[in-house]
Amino acid sequence: MSESSASALPPGRPGRQPFSHPENLSLDSSCFSSPPVNFLQELPSYRSIARKRTTIPTREKQSGTLLKPIDSYSSQLEGGITENLNSQSIRKYALNISEKRRLRNIQETQMKYLSEWDQWKRYSSKSWKRFIGKAREMTTHLELWRDDIRSIEGKFGTGIQSYFSFLRFLVLLNLVIFLIIFMLVLLPVLLTKYNITNSTFVLIPSKDTDVQCTVYPISSSGLIYFYSYIIDLLSGTGFLEETCLFYGHYTIDGVKFQNFTYDLPLAYLLSTIAYLALSLLWIVKRSVEGFKINLIRSEEHFQSYCNKIFAGWDFCITNRSMADLKHSSLRYELRADLEEERIRQKIAERTSEETIRIYSLRLFLNCIVLAVLAACFYAIYRATIFSQEHMKKEIDKMVFGENLLILYLPSIVITLANFITPMIFAKIIHYEDYSPGFEIRLTILRCVFMRLATICVLVFTLGSKITSCDNYSCELCGYNQKLYPCWETQVGQEMYKLMIFDLIIILAVTLFVDFPRKLLVTYCSSWKLVQCWGQQEFAIPDNVLGIVYGQTICWIGAFFSPLLPAIATLKLIIIFYVKEISLLYTCRPSPRQFRASNSNFFFLLVLLIGLCLAIIPLTISMARLIMFYFIALAGAHKRVVVQLREQLSLESRDKRYLIQKLTEAQRDMKNHLDWQ
């Protein structure tokens, strides 16, 4: 070590004498005397940051933030910083405590030379900011499941915490949707029904549509068995069909208050548009926040490695096992990055024959994926047709299990398809020779499309069955009114069954699969089959797809079943506690962990896809309400035209008859006069 470098050491700390070999004595000692800062500035990560910072000064200069070297702060305090004290908060400056105190003293000194009005504005602004900060701090204590989510974050990290935060967001979203529908649709009806306000129902007789198109008969089965109530509760038929749960209950045209008449059909339509628009804006707002974080983290490869090594630790973790899991997760991320780099080099070194071979293989495998999807969609189509054709039988002609199986056959087929296809996709993706990150994204994208498309297939199958008519039975109302007197209620019942069956499956898997699996792993760990099976992993993407699937059902079904958002809210609350218990006692976190920012953006992106797919059948359904109305209106006009033509024909016949009688009377009068 040179004298200059040795003298630079702090006093009281002995310098370390390097062990030198004889062969290294010929090296120039100047190479050890240069400061290490010059070497650090040669790193690629430092150069990348320096290049990015060259584009910042103009923007930062406009906002008043100073990007000065730390050692020049003391010489620039009275210059640039003091000029911005009136508009900037001292907390925004990257200074130590002593410098911030000095700035605060300068700020208080400047206050003395201001006018009373300026001083009052300054104090009012500071007081208002302090009040807002305290209010935000108080509202954080009122957050739903605040302590539970913080406990999960401390034990399992921010990735799993983001899933439960996303679940809380959906609970609040469904609660707001229910409040919108309740205020616009249910509240006026309840106030009038129970005579809370001085209002009456308005029933406007339809002059343009046929009476048969507006009649909704409720089927009565006579003697009702006890198990039929269970079937009605699970399927939405029977006594539930007559309640405000479904579309067919709202047969009134308005509510007449003292000063105005409330148009209920218009309010029903506006409530649908309102909750769809609110969902879209809320999701986009949260997605933009996550996209900003992801945009900031779009970095070069060297900087990515440095961030994973030096800034990749999750300091919210307090559990030892989760710390070990985080270590393995970081190792996995580094291995995945190296594997992606190896695949990029492999792609660059491919020959034309290898490229043609891999693309041909991918084309063949994608054809298999499309065939699997087509088979699932066809199975759902056939199950729905079979269920609709056999659902019209009387309950007493079926046994309990047969009737329930017929009612839930589409839901069972959809659940089986959602369970089997991800495993097929996971096997296929290994042969397509993609990078690990792209494999995960493509598999998730295929599963998202599968889960959400099954709902659309069910809705479109119901639509085709509703509009299919034999012997021209659709000319009167535009749909098969004989089999589906209120087809909107039928669609609402299908969405209700999907919602209930999804909750039953989640509870059944947790109770009868996860808990026994945990017991086997704990007490029978020596068995080879149990060792191969292992403990259940808490896979974040699969759980997210499950609740997004349920939310898409809620969005589609809320138009046909106005109380479905309330049911979805209760369902998500139950799922929260079930998943929390399952995470704490039966599952282990997946080694492929997600960052919170990436997770939130991914969750909201999948949810946005679900919303877009939900808007499509809703728009088609509302357009088909409108279409049926105009078809019925055209039919009514046609009948009026026929009646007018018949009336004109009768009038012409009456005129001919009167003219004939008048002619005969005149002839008789003339003959009578001639006789006289």
XYZ file of C-alpha atoms in Angstrom:
676
model
C 0.000 0.000 0.000
C 1.405 3.425 -0.900
C 1.972 6.184 1.597
C -0.713 8.362 0.095
C -3.315 5.645 0.381
C -2.162 4.709 3.872
C -2.395 8.277 5.059
C -5.936 8.438 3.770
C -7.088 5.839 6.290
C -9.066 7.097 9.288
C -7.109 7.596 12.478
C -7.199 4.799 14.964
C -7.768 2.113 12.291
C -4.624 0.160 11.396
C -3.954 -0.334 7.754
C -3.821 -3.891 6.424
C -0.422 -4.866 5.037
C -0.868 -6.822 1.844
C 0.982 -10.067 1.429
C 3.284 -9.633 -1.577
C 5.002 -12.336 -3.531
C 8.455 -11.748 -5.043
C 7.102 -12.097 -8.529
C 4.615 -9.272 -7.942
C 7.240 -6.740 -6.780
C 7.816 -5.518 -10.306
C 4.303 -4.090 -10.513
C 3.985 -0.312 -10.493
C 2.765 0.942 -7.157
C 0.728 3.648 -8.858
C -1.905 1.109 -9.794
C -2.780 0.712 -6.112
C -2.785 4.430 -5.319
C -5.624 5.415 -7.695
C -8.945 5.875 -5.920
C -11.485 3.047 -6.332
C -14.144 5.523 -7.549
C -12.580 5.608 -11.009
C -12.853 1.839 -11.237
C -16.512 1.858 -10.105
C -17.355 4.464 -12.718
C -16.244 2.016 -15.383
C -18.938 -0.493 -14.440
C -21.666 -1.005 -17.104
C -24.421 -0.468 -14.536
C -22.941 2.914 -13.545
C -22.635 3.973 -17.174
C -26.248 2.937 -17.815
C -27.467 5.068 -14.924
C -25.309 7.964 -16.068
C -26.797 7.813 -19.560
C -30.323 7.801 -18.151
C -29.583 10.726 -15.857
C -28.420 12.892 -18.730
C -32.025 13.156 -19.887
C -33.359 14.130 -16.458
C -31.868 17.581 -15.613
C -34.277 19.566 -17.782
C -37.286 17.890 -16.226
C -35.903 18.114 -12.715
C -34.952 21.723 -13.223
C -38.557 22.576 -13.996
C -39.758 20.912 -10.807
C -37.166 22.705 -8.717
C -35.344 19.552 -7.599
C -31.572 19.934 -7.510
C -29.372 17.086 -8.704
C -26.048 18.353 -7.351
C -23.178 16.262 -6.060
C -23.348 15.694 -2.356
C -20.140 17.521 -1.624
C -21.446 20.700 -3.339
C -24.632 20.974 -1.279
C -23.122 23.185 1.384
C -21.911 25.697 -1.195
C -25.254 25.842 -3.019
C -27.698 26.074 -0.108
C -27.987 29.853 -0.084
C -28.198 29.848 -3.870
C -30.596 27.476 -5.574
C -32.274 25.760 -2.633
C -33.228 28.858 -0.691
C -34.909 30.271 -3.781
C -37.296 27.306 -3.879
C -38.134 27.084 -0.181
C -41.427 28.871 -0.694
C -42.796 26.218 -3.088
C -40.863 23.074 -2.135
C -40.924 20.903 0.961
C -37.630 20.317 2.742
C -38.377 16.589 2.805
C -37.891 16.424 -0.972
C -34.181 17.206 -0.722
C -31.651 14.402 -0.269
C -29.887 16.051 2.686
C -28.804 14.961 6.112
C -30.571 16.087 9.277
C -28.197 18.963 10.059
C -28.597 20.473 6.596
C -32.391 20.116 6.784
C -32.379 21.896 10.145
C -30.286 24.669 8.641
C -32.778 25.007 5.789
C -35.655 25.109 8.231
C -33.970 27.932 10.142
C -33.475 29.831 6.879
C -37.155 29.272 6.063
C -38.280 30.584 9.450
C -36.010 33.626 9.011
C -37.559 34.375 5.630
C -41.045 34.152 7.150
C -40.359 37.217 9.272
C -39.913 39.423 6.188
C -43.191 38.326 4.567
C -46.486 40.174 4.819
C -49.176 38.974 7.169
C -51.248 37.678 4.276
C -48.334 35.631 2.916
C -47.531 34.329 6.388
C -51.170 33.291 6.870
C -51.186 31.501 3.507
C -47.942 29.727 4.383
C -49.185 28.567 7.768
C -52.567 27.555 6.309
C -50.893 25.510 3.610
C -48.668 23.733 6.120
C -51.584 23.099 8.471
C -53.692 21.715 5.629
C -50.884 19.396 4.503
C -50.402 18.228 8.067
C -54.147 17.567 8.382
C -54.210 15.602 5.144
C -51.244 13.525 6.297
C -52.920 12.739 9.627
C -56.199 11.892 7.872
C -54.438 9.492 5.513
C -52.681 7.909 8.457
C -56.010 7.435 10.229
C -57.693 5.941 7.150
C -54.985 3.298 6.905
C -56.213 1.906 10.240
C -59.703 1.510 8.738
C -58.546 -0.656 5.833
C -60.247 -4.004 5.474
C -58.077 -6.910 6.723
C -55.162 -4.556 7.395
C -53.577 -6.659 10.152
C -54.143 -9.959 8.342
C -52.538 -8.742 5.116
C -49.584 -7.247 7.011
C -49.080 -10.534 8.828
C -49.130 -12.402 5.499
C -46.656 -9.893 4.080
C -44.301 -10.420 6.996
C -44.418 -14.208 6.793
C -44.600 -14.834 3.049
C -43.384 -11.675 1.316
C -44.956 -9.070 -0.934
C -45.832 -11.450 -3.771
C -48.461 -13.426 -1.844
C -49.494 -10.256 -0.040
C -50.345 -8.697 -3.400
C -52.784 -11.565 -4.091
C -54.717 -10.891 -0.892
C -54.631 -7.139 -1.559
C -56.067 -7.853 -5.006
C -58.775 -9.970 -3.371
C -59.606 -7.058 -1.054
C -59.854 -4.751 -4.072
C -62.407 -7.076 -5.690
C -64.437 -7.160 -2.469
C -64.624 -3.359 -2.457
C -65.387 -3.267 -6.189
C -68.301 -5.695 -5.877
C -69.610 -3.851 -2.840
C -69.653 -0.573 -4.776
C -71.346 -2.289 -7.751
C -74.029 -3.664 -5.433
C -74.579 -0.219 -3.896
C -75.029 1.295 -7.380
C -77.635 -1.312 -8.334
C -79.308 -1.072 -4.926
C -79.629 2.710 -5.044
C -80.854 2.889 -8.647
C -83.065 -0.200 -8.867
C -83.835 -1.901 -5.566
C -84.324 1.055 -3.231
C -87.249 2.710 -5.109
C -88.998 -0.656 -5.364
C -88.528 -1.478 -1.665
C -89.624 1.983 -0.532
C -92.860 1.602 -2.458
C -93.464 -2.060 -1.685
C -93.287 -1.566 2.089
C -95.073 1.845 2.047
C -92.104 3.709 3.451
C -92.712 6.642 1.118
C -95.850 8.043 -0.451
C -95.327 6.403 -3.823
C -97.090 3.922 -6.057
C -96.117 1.501 -8.801
C -96.743 2.464 -12.396
C -97.891 -0.194 -14.847
C -98.168 1.066 -18.410
C -100.135 -1.299 -20.682
C -98.156 -2.077 -23.792
C -99.990 -1.106 -26.963
C -97.232 -2.036 -29.393
C -96.214 -5.487 -28.131
C -98.232 -8.623 -27.734
C -99.449 -9.539 -24.262
C -97.868 -12.996 -24.487
C -94.404 -11.391 -24.802
C -94.783 -9.657 -21.409
C -96.356 -12.475 -19.392
C -93.957 -14.420 -17.159
C -95.761 -17.403 -15.596
C -94.118 -18.932 -12.528
C -94.331 -22.704 -12.645
C -95.921 -24.446 -9.668
C -95.134 -28.043 -8.842
C -97.947 -28.667 -6.371
C -96.643 -30.750 -3.506
C -93.051 -29.659 -2.819
C -90.520 -32.089 -1.399
C -88.000 -30.975 1.190
C -84.989 -31.584 -1.038
C -86.540 -29.349 -3.708
C -85.737 -26.349 -1.506
C -82.084 -27.380 -1.586
C -82.241 -27.661 -5.368
C -83.912 -24.256 -5.601
C -81.242 -22.728 -3.366
C -78.429 -24.197 -5.453
C -79.967 -23.509 -8.873
C -81.948 -20.292 -8.372
C -85.269 -21.878 -9.345
C -88.500 -22.293 -7.406
C -88.958 -19.810 -4.578
C -85.808 -17.868 -5.540
C -87.143 -17.333 -9.057
C -89.932 -15.136 -7.669
C -87.636 -12.853 -5.651
C -85.750 -9.703 -6.621
C -82.675 -11.843 -7.283
C -83.516 -12.199 -10.979
C -84.516 -10.034 -13.905
C -88.058 -11.433 -14.223
C -89.089 -9.941 -10.887
C -88.896 -6.368 -12.181
C -92.140 -6.138 -14.162
C -93.201 -2.619 -13.198
C -92.611 0.324 -15.488
C -91.881 2.961 -12.856
C -92.449 4.363 -9.397
C -94.628 7.447 -9.055
C -93.584 9.819 -6.284
C -95.285 13.088 -5.405
C -93.412 15.293 -7.861
C -92.032 12.931 -10.468
C -92.207 9.438 -11.925
C -89.127 7.249 -11.607
C -88.440 5.339 -14.826
C -87.331 1.926 -13.554
C -86.372 0.298 -16.910
C -84.139 3.268 -17.725
C -82.583 3.138 -14.246
C -81.960 -0.597 -14.696
C -80.103 0.023 -17.952
C -78.147 2.977 -16.556
C -77.047 0.952 -13.519
C -75.468 -1.630 -15.844
C -73.636 1.050 -17.818
C -72.556 2.737 -14.559
C -70.991 -0.332 -12.933
C -69.212 -1.337 -16.138
C -67.802 2.184 -16.581
C -66.788 2.366 -12.911
C -65.027 -1.002 -13.117
C -63.181 0.036 -16.255
C -61.990 3.367 -14.831
C -60.979 1.875 -11.490
C -59.008 -0.954 -13.073
C -57.303 1.350 -15.587
C -56.315 3.761 -12.806
C -54.704 1.013 -10.744
C -53.112 -0.526 -13.848
C -51.454 2.765 -14.800
C -49.824 2.955 -11.378
C -48.416 -0.555 -11.779
C -47.350 0.173 -15.356
C -45.300 3.156 -14.176
C -43.417 0.949 -11.741
C -42.812 -1.695 -14.406
C -41.643 0.999 -16.828
C -39.138 2.256 -14.290
C -37.878 -1.297 -13.808
C -37.308 -1.853 -17.533
C -33.568 -2.084 -17.253
C -30.496 -3.436 -18.976
C -29.162 -6.892 -18.227
C -26.172 -5.734 -16.161
C -28.371 -3.423 -14.136
C -30.912 -6.234 -13.677
C -28.243 -8.492 -12.190
C -27.034 -5.725 -9.875
C -30.578 -5.018 -8.706
C -31.257 -8.672 -7.956
C -28.006 -9.049 -6.005
C -27.840 -5.732 -4.143
C -31.512 -4.614 -4.033
C -33.533 -7.781 -4.486
C -34.184 -8.562 -0.842
C -37.684 -8.191 0.596
C -37.217 -6.489 3.964
C -40.827 -7.180 4.952
C -39.941 -10.835 5.582
C -39.568 -11.732 9.265
C -39.960 -15.522 9.082
C -36.878 -17.747 8.848
C -38.414 -20.259 6.434
C -39.635 -17.452 4.196
C -36.151 -15.939 4.252
C -34.753 -19.239 3.005
C -37.489 -19.324 0.385
C -36.570 -15.796 -0.714
C -32.943 -16.890 -1.085
C -34.021 -19.773 -3.306
C -36.297 -17.421 -5.239
C -33.425 -15.054 -5.962
C -31.294 -18.001 -7.055
C -34.123 -19.131 -9.309
C -34.419 -15.647 -10.849
C -30.703 -15.513 -11.539
C -30.782 -18.988 -13.059
C -33.798 -17.996 -15.147
C -31.978 -14.867 -16.377
C -28.931 -16.921 -17.276
C -31.154 -19.486 -19.003
C -32.845 -16.733 -21.021
C -29.436 -15.380 -21.977
C -28.387 -18.883 -23.049
C -31.557 -19.272 -25.129
C -30.956 -15.883 -26.777
C -27.488 -17.009 -27.753
C -28.909 -20.315 -28.960
C -31.481 -18.491 -31.090
C -28.749 -16.305 -32.570
C -26.711 -19.381 -33.475
C -29.570 -21.302 -35.093
C -29.279 -22.376 -38.663
C -32.090 -21.946 -41.147
C -32.934 -25.672 -40.953
C -33.218 -25.553 -37.162
C -35.374 -22.430 -37.363
C -37.759 -24.073 -39.825
C -37.903 -27.197 -37.652
C -38.706 -25.337 -34.407
C -41.340 -23.134 -36.045
C -42.960 -26.166 -37.667
C -43.035 -27.891 -34.278
C -44.573 -24.812 -32.648
C -47.191 -24.630 -35.390
C -48.090 -28.280 -34.833
C -48.259 -27.845 -31.047
C -50.420 -24.729 -31.379
C -52.771 -26.737 -33.593
C -53.004 -29.241 -30.726
C -53.780 -26.375 -28.326
C -56.532 -25.130 -30.632
C -57.896 -28.664 -30.901
C -57.996 -28.957 -27.096
C -59.807 -25.623 -26.840
C -62.266 -26.607 -29.566
C -62.972 -29.917 -27.831
C -63.626 -28.129 -24.519
C -65.891 -25.571 -26.161
C -67.849 -28.286 -27.962
C -68.232 -30.256 -24.720
C -69.613 -27.141 -23.004
C -71.959 -26.561 -25.937
C -73.315 -30.117 -25.845
C -73.638 -30.080 -22.040
C -75.602 -26.831 -22.160
C -77.922 -28.098 -24.893
C -78.500 -31.365 -23.009
C -79.161 -29.518 -19.749
C -81.637 -27.113 -21.355
C -83.543 -29.879 -23.124
C -83.948 -32.021 -19.997
C -84.443 -29.184 -17.512
C -88.123 -28.774 -18.424
C -89.100 -32.109 -16.854
C -91.059 -32.100 -13.637
C -89.056 -32.428 -10.454
C -91.075 -35.355 -9.158
C -90.097 -37.381 -12.225
C -86.426 -37.275 -11.255
C -84.478 -38.413 -8.260
C -82.522 -35.862 -6.245
C -79.082 -36.593 -7.689
C -80.288 -36.779 -11.279
C -82.026 -33.433 -11.120
C -79.027 -31.729 -9.536
C -76.697 -33.296 -12.097
C -78.850 -32.019 -14.967
C -78.963 -28.518 -13.506
C -75.219 -28.314 -12.875
C -73.995 -30.195 -15.939
C -72.623 -27.066 -17.761
C -70.899 -25.891 -14.581
C -69.346 -29.329 -14.032
C -68.033 -29.499 -17.597
C -66.597 -25.952 -17.370
C -64.850 -26.776 -14.079
C -63.362 -29.982 -15.504
C -62.144 -28.087 -18.566
C -60.535 -25.416 -16.382
C -58.828 -28.146 -14.340
C -57.534 -30.351 -17.175
C -56.426 -27.838 -19.809
C -53.732 -26.068 -17.682
C -51.976 -29.404 -17.166
C -52.087 -30.090 -20.915
C -50.756 -26.608 -21.681
C -47.950 -27.053 -19.139
C -46.853 -30.263 -20.862
C -47.053 -28.805 -24.366
C -45.070 -25.646 -23.553
C -41.941 -27.654 -22.660
C -41.576 -28.823 -26.264
C -41.888 -25.334 -27.806
C -38.359 -24.263 -26.764
C -39.218 -20.872 -25.237
C -37.407 -19.013 -22.472
C -38.622 -19.738 -18.899
C -40.199 -16.316 -18.490
C -42.033 -16.508 -21.797
C -43.199 -20.052 -20.975
C -44.911 -18.794 -17.829
C -46.529 -15.828 -19.586
C -47.768 -17.880 -22.552
C -49.170 -20.630 -20.322
C -50.990 -18.079 -18.181
C -52.333 -16.351 -21.285
C -53.709 -19.635 -22.622
C -55.310 -20.444 -19.260
C -56.856 -16.961 -19.079
C -58.331 -17.360 -22.531
C -59.642 -20.818 -21.644
C -61.312 -19.778 -18.398
C -62.943 -16.642 -19.751
C -63.905 -18.068 -23.131
C -65.852 -20.899 -21.466
C -68.237 -18.347 -19.964
C -68.747 -16.702 -23.353
C -69.414 -20.114 -24.944
C -72.054 -20.820 -22.302
C -73.757 -17.461 -22.846
C -73.745 -17.759 -26.633
C -75.057 -21.336 -26.425
C -77.923 -20.156 -24.259
C -78.560 -17.346 -26.736
C -78.699 -19.742 -29.653
C -81.058 -22.027 -27.741
C -83.301 -19.123 -26.768
C -83.559 -17.801 -30.320
C -83.970 -21.229 -31.939
C -87.606 -21.631 -32.948
C -89.564 -24.494 -34.463
C -92.639 -24.064 -36.636
C -92.218 -20.280 -36.739
C -92.878 -19.843 -33.003
C -90.485 -16.851 -32.803
C -92.419 -14.515 -35.053
C -94.534 -13.180 -32.219
C -91.830 -12.054 -29.756
C -88.547 -12.621 -31.604
C -87.480 -15.564 -29.393
C -88.821 -18.889 -28.173
C -91.323 -17.452 -25.752
C -92.977 -20.817 -25.166
C -89.897 -22.482 -23.641
C -88.297 -19.287 -22.278
C -90.996 -16.873 -21.122
C -88.241 -14.713 -19.551
C -84.929 -15.674 -21.108
C -83.056 -13.059 -19.057
C -83.955 -14.923 -15.873
C -82.719 -18.149 -17.448
C -79.313 -16.605 -18.179
C -79.214 -15.145 -14.668
C -79.855 -18.588 -13.194
C -76.951 -20.045 -15.166
C -74.609 -17.314 -13.895
C -75.913 -17.889 -10.372
C -75.170 -21.626 -10.649
C -71.651 -20.927 -11.923
C -71.024 -18.616 -8.965
C -72.309 -21.100 -6.383
C -70.555 -24.080 -7.953
C -67.232 -22.217 -8.088
C -67.478 -21.519 -4.342
C -68.373 -25.160 -3.650
C -65.338 -26.361 -5.611
C -62.967 -24.001 -3.748
C -64.273 -25.153 -0.370
C -64.234 -28.821 -1.392
C -60.653 -28.688 -2.698
C -59.448 -26.996 0.481
C -61.243 -29.375 2.846
C -60.964 -32.685 1.025
C -57.707 -32.304 -0.918
C -55.371 -29.773 0.716
C -55.934 -30.780 4.352
C -55.614 -34.564 3.775
C -52.570 -33.908 1.610
C -51.003 -31.904 4.433
C -51.713 -34.711 6.904
C -50.140 -37.279 4.600
C -47.039 -35.151 4.088
C -46.728 -34.557 7.827
C -47.351 -38.061 9.202
C -46.575 -40.312 6.216
C -43.539 -38.591 4.772
C -41.638 -41.886 4.448
C -43.974 -43.157 1.726
C -42.547 -42.748 -1.753
C -45.891 -41.793 -3.268
C -46.325 -39.029 -0.702
C -42.774 -37.831 -1.330
C -43.485 -37.599 -5.063
C -46.798 -35.851 -4.441
C -45.402 -33.390 -1.925
C -47.120 -30.516 -0.183
C -49.551 -28.304 -2.025
C -48.028 -25.097 -3.420
C -49.809 -21.765 -3.130
C -49.556 -20.866 -6.806
C -50.367 -17.186 -7.212
C -51.314 -17.234 -10.943
C -53.781 -20.125 -10.501
C -55.487 -18.471 -7.550
C -55.675 -15.158 -9.392
C -57.227 -16.809 -12.439
C -59.828 -18.370 -10.154
C -61.045 -15.107 -8.667
C -60.870 -13.306 -12.030
C -63.051 -16.091 -13.440
C -65.569 -15.484 -10.646
C -65.452 -11.728 -11.180
C -66.157 -12.140 -14.901
C -69.213 -14.232 -14.004
C -70.344 -11.415 -11.701
C -69.961 -8.751 -14.393
C -71.950 -10.762 -16.934
C -74.587 -11.970 -14.497
C -75.253 -8.673 -12.712
C -77.432 -7.527 -15.615
C -79.590 -10.665 -15.405
C -79.346 -11.099 -11.629
C -79.052 -7.700 -9.871
C -78.166 -9.190 -6.480
C -75.274 -11.249 -7.864
C -72.621 -8.605 -6.832
C -73.774 -8.982 -3.216
C -73.379 -12.760 -3.491
C -69.958 -12.252 -5.075
C -68.939 -9.996 -2.170
C -69.869 -12.652 0.388
C -68.148 -15.300 -1.723
C -64.874 -13.334 -1.875
C -64.956 -12.733 1.874
C -65.284 -16.490 2.438
C -62.488 -17.144 -0.076
C -60.201 -14.711 1.745
C -60.436 -16.574 5.046
C -60.314 -19.996 3.384
C -57.190 -19.085 1.391
C -55.573 -17.524 4.454
C -56.123 -20.665 6.511
C -54.959 -22.817 3.612
C -51.810 -20.729 3.205
C -50.952 -20.821 6.903
C -51.655 -24.490 7.599
C -51.812 -26.592 4.422
C -49.850 -24.958 1.587
C -46.318 -23.849 1.002
C -45.418 -20.821 -1.112
C -44.300 -21.495 -4.656
C -40.541 -21.178 -5.263
C -41.346 -19.022 -8.298
C -42.228 -15.874 -6.447
C -43.628 -12.670 -7.921
C -42.627 -9.137 -7.096
C -45.484 -7.042 -5.716
C -45.314 -4.489 -8.546
C -45.229 -7.158 -11.249
C -48.011 -9.088 -9.519
C -50.358 -6.122 -9.189
C -49.914 -5.140 -12.820
C -50.389 -8.733 -13.969
C -53.516 -9.199 -11.822
C -55.130 -6.021 -13.104
C -54.200 -6.822 -16.697
C -55.930 -10.199 -16.447
C -58.908 -8.537 -14.758
C -59.088 -5.965 -17.554
C -59.166 -8.782 -20.112
C -62.013 -10.363 -18.165
C -63.933 -7.085 -18.134
C -63.511 -6.652 -21.885
C -64.774 -10.188 -22.492
C -67.708 -9.567 -20.128
C -68.721 -6.412 -21.994
C -69.069 -8.336 -25.285
C -71.955 -10.680 -24.289
C -73.594 -7.939 -22.236
C -73.566 -5.595 -25.221
C -74.951 -8.335 -27.453
C -77.627 -9.167 -24.864
C -78.711 -5.554 -24.466
C -78.752 -5.105 -28.232
C -80.894 -8.288 -28.447
C -83.334 -6.651 -25.836
C -83.642 -3.773 -28.054
C -83.877 -6.052 -31.110
C -86.700 -8.116 -29.600
C -88.568 -4.912 -28.798
C -88.371 -3.663 -32.350
C -89.321 -7.109 -33.676
C -92.352 -7.150 -31.417
C -93.099 -3.555 -32.372
C -92.885 -4.423 -36.069
C -95.165 -7.403 -35.510
C -97.671 -5.209 -33.706
C -97.563 -2.655 -36.506
C -98.056 -5.454 -39.026
C -101.127 -6.648 -37.181
C -102.463 -3.095 -37.018
C -101.962 -2.737 -40.768
C -103.839 -6.005 -41.368
C -106.650 -4.842 -39.110
C -106.827 -1.497 -40.939
C -106.941 -3.283 -44.275
C -109.747 -5.506 -43.008
C -111.533 -2.423 -41.699
C -111.164 -0.676 -45.041
C -112.448 -3.786 -46.795
C -115.430 -3.927 -44.461
C -116.094 -0.242 -44.935
C -116.061 -0.658 -48.718
C -118.439 -3.590 -48.414
C -120.653 -1.515 -46.124
C -120.643 1.294 -48.655
C -121.592 -1.077 -51.455
C -124.321 -2.533 -49.286
C -125.663 0.920 -48.393
C -125.551 2.039 -52.011
C -127.379 -1.130 -53.014
C -130.058 -0.549 -50.380
C -130.346 3.103 -51.354
C -130.753 2.127 -54.984
C -133.386 -0.428 -54.093
C -135.213 2.136 -51.947
C -135.185 4.671 -54.767
C -136.451 2.037 -57.188
C -139.235 1.063 -54.838
C -140.157 4.719 -54.333
C -140.267 5.287 -58.076
C -142.383 2.199 -58.641
C -144.722 3.284 -55.885
C -145.157 6.727 -57.467
C -145.723 5.210 -60.888
C -148.373 2.895 -59.452
C -150.221 5.797 -57.936
